PDB file of C-alpha atoms and ligand atoms in Angstrom:
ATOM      1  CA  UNK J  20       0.000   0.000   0.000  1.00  0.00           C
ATOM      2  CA  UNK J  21       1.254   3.248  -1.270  1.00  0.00           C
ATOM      3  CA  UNK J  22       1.761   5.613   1.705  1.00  0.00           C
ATOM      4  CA  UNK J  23       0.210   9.045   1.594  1.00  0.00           C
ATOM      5  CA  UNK J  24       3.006  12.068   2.458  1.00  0.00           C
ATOM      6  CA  UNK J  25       1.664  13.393   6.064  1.00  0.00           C
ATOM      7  CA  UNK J  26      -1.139  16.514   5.719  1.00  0.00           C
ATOM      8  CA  UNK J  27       0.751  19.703   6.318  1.00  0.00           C
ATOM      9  CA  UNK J  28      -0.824  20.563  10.192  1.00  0.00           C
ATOM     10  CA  UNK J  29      -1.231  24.068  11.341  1.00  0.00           C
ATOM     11  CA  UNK J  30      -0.715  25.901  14.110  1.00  0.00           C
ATOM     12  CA  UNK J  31      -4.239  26.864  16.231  1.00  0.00           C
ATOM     13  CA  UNK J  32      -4.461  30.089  14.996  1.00  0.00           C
ATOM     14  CA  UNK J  33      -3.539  29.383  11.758  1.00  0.00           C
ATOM     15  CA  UNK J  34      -6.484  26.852  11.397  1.00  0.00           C
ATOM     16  CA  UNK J  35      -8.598  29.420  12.803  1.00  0.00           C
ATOM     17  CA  UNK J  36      -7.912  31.458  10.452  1.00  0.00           C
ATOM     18  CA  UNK J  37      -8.239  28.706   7.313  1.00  0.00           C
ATOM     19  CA  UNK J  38     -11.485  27.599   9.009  1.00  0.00           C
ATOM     20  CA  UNK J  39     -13.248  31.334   9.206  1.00  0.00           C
ATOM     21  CA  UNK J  40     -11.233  31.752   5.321  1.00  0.00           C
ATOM     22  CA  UNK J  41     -13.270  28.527   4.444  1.00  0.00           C
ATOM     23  CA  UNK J  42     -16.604  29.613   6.242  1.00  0.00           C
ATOM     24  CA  UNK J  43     -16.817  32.657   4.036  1.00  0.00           C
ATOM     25  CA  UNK J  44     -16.117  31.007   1.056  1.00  0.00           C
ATOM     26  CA  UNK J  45     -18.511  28.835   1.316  1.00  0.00           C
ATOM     27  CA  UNK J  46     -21.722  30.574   2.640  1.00  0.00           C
ATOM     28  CA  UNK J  47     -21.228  34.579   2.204  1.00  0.00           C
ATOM     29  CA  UNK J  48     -22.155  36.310  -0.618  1.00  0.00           C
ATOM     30  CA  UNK J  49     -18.944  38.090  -1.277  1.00  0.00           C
ATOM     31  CA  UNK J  50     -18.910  41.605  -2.654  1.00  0.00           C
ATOM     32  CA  UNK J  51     -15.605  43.754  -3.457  1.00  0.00           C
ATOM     33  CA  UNK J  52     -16.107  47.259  -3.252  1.00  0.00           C
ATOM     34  CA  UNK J  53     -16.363  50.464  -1.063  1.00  0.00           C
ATOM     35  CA  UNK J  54     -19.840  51.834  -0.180  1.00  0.00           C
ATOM     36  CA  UNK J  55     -20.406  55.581  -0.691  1.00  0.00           C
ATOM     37  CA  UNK J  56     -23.749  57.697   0.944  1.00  0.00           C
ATOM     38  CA  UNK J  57     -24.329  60.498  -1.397  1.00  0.00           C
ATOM     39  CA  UNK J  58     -26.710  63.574  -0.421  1.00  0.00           C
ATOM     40  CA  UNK J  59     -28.756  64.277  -3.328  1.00  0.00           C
ATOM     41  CA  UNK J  60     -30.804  66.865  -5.289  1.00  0.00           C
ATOM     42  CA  UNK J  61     -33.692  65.652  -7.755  1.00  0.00           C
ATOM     43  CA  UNK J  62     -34.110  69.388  -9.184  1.00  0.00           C
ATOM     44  CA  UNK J  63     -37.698  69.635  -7.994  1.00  0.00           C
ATOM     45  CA  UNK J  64     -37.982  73.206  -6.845  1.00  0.00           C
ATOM     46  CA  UNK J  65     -40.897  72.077  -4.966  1.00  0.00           C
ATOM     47  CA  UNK J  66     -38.940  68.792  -3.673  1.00  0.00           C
ATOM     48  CA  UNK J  67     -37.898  68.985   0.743  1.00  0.00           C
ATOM     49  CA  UNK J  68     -33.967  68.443  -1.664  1.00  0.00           C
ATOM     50  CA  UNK J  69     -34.354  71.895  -2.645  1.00  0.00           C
ATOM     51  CA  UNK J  70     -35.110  72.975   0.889  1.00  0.00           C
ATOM     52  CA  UNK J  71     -31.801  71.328   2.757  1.00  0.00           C
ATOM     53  CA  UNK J  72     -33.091  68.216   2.744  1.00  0.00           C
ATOM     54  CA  UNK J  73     -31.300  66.017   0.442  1.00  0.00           C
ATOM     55  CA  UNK J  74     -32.313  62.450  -0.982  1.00  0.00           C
ATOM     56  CA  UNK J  75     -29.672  60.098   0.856  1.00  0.00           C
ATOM     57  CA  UNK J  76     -28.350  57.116  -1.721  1.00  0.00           C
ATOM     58  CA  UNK J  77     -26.200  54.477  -1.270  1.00  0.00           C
ATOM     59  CA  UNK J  78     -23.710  53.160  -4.394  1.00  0.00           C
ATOM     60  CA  UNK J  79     -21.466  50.218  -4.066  1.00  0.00           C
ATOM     61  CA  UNK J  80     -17.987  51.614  -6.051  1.00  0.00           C
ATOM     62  CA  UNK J  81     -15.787  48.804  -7.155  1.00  0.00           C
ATOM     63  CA  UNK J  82     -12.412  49.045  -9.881  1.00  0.00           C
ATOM     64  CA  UNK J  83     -12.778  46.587 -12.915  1.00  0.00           C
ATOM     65  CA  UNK J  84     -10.470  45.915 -15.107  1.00  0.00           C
ATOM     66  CA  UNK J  85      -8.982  49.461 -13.843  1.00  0.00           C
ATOM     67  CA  UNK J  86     -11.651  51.203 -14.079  1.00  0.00           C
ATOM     68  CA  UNK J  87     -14.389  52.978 -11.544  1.00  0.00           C
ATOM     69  CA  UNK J  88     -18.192  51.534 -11.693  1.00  0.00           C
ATOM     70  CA  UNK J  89     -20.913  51.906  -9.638  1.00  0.00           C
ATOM     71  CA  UNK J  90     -24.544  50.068  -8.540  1.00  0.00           C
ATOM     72  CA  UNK J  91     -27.112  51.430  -6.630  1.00  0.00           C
ATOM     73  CA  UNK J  92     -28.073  49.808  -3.641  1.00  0.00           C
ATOM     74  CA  UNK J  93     -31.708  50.424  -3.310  1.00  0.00           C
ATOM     75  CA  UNK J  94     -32.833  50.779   0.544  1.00  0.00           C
ATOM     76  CA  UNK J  95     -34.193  46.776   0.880  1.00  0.00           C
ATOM     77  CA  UNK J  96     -30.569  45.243  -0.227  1.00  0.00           C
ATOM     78  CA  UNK J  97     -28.173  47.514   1.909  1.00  0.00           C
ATOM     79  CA  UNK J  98     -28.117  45.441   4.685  1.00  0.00           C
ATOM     80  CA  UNK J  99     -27.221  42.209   2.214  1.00  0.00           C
ATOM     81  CA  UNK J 100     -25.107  44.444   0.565  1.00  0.00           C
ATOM     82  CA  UNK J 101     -22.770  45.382   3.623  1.00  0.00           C
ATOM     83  CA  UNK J 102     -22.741  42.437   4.504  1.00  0.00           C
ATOM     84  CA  UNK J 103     -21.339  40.853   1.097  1.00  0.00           C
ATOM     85  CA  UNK J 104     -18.500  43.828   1.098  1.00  0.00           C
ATOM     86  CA  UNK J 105     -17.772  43.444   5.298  1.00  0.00           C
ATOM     87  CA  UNK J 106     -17.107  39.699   4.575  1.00  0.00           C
ATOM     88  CA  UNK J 107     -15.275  40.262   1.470  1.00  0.00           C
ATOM     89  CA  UNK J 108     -12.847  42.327   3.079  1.00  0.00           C
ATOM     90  CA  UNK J 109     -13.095  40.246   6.022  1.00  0.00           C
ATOM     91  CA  UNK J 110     -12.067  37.254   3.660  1.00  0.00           C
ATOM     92  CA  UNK J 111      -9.631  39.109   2.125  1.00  0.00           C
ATOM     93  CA  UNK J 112      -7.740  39.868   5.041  1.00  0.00           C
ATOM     94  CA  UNK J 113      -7.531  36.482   6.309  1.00  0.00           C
ATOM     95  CA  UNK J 114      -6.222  35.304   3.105  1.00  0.00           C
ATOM     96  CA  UNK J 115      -3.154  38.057   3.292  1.00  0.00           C
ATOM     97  CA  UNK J 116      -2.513  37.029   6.587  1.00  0.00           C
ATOM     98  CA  UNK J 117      -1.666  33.244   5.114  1.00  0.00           C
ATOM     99  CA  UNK J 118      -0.152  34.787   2.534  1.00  0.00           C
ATOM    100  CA  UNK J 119       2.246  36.607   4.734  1.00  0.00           C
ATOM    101  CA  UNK J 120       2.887  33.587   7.232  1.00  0.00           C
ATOM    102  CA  UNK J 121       3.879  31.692   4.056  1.00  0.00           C
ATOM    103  CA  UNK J 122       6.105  34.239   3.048  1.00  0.00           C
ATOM    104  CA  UNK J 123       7.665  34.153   6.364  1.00  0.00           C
ATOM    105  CA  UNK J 124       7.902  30.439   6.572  1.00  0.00           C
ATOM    106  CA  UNK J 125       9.680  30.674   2.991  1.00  0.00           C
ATOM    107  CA  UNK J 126      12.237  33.292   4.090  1.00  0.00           C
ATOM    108  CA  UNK J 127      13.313  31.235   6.897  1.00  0.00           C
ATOM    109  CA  UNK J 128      13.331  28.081   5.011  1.00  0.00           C
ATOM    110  CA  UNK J 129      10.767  26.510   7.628  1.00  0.00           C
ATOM    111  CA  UNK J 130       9.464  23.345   5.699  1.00  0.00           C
ATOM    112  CA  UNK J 131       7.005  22.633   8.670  1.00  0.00           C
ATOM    113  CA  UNK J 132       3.652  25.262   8.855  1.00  0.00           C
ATOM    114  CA  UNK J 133       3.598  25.174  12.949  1.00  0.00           C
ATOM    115  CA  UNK J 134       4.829  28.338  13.748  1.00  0.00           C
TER     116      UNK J 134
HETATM  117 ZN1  LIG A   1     -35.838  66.029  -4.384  1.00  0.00          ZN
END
């Protein structure tokens, strides 16, 4: 019987971090971008806008392929909306974290993934 090399273990907080990493992945809905609230005028004289009281929108802005678009995020998605960009970033994070322990491990030659 052919013997399987061992599976690379990881540190605890390592594997808490590859758990979360995989947690998101699997059940978020995952959306890159920043959110901007913009105060805005309709151009109704008669509009409460034209009085100081502007329309309040939200946009998700995202870069693709370099350059700057934009949704609207009507009033019954923001809260699935923040959601999908809070756990992008969160997911994003945790991968540069790995990222960076793997570049450490690398730079001191380290071939085990326990520290
Ligand atoms: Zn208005």
């Amino acid at each position: 019987m052919a013997t399987r090399p061992p599976r690379t273990t990881f540190a605890p907080p390592e594997r808490r971090r590859r758990s979360r990493a995989a947690e998101l992945a699997h059940c978020s809905r995952l959306l890159r971008g920043t959110l901007s609230v913009r105060n805005q005028t309709c151009g109704k004289e008669s509009c409460r806008c034209a009085r100081g009281e502007p329309h309040v929108s939200l946009y998700l802005v995202q870069s693709h392929n370099g350059k700057p678009r934009q949704l609207y995020v009507p009033k019954e998605w923001e809260e699935r909306v923040r959601r999908a960009v809070k756990d992008y970033q969160e997911l994003q994070t945790l991968v540069e974290e790995l990222s960076e322990r793997e570049w450490r491990r690398l730079t001191h030659r380290e071939e085990e993934a326990r520290s």
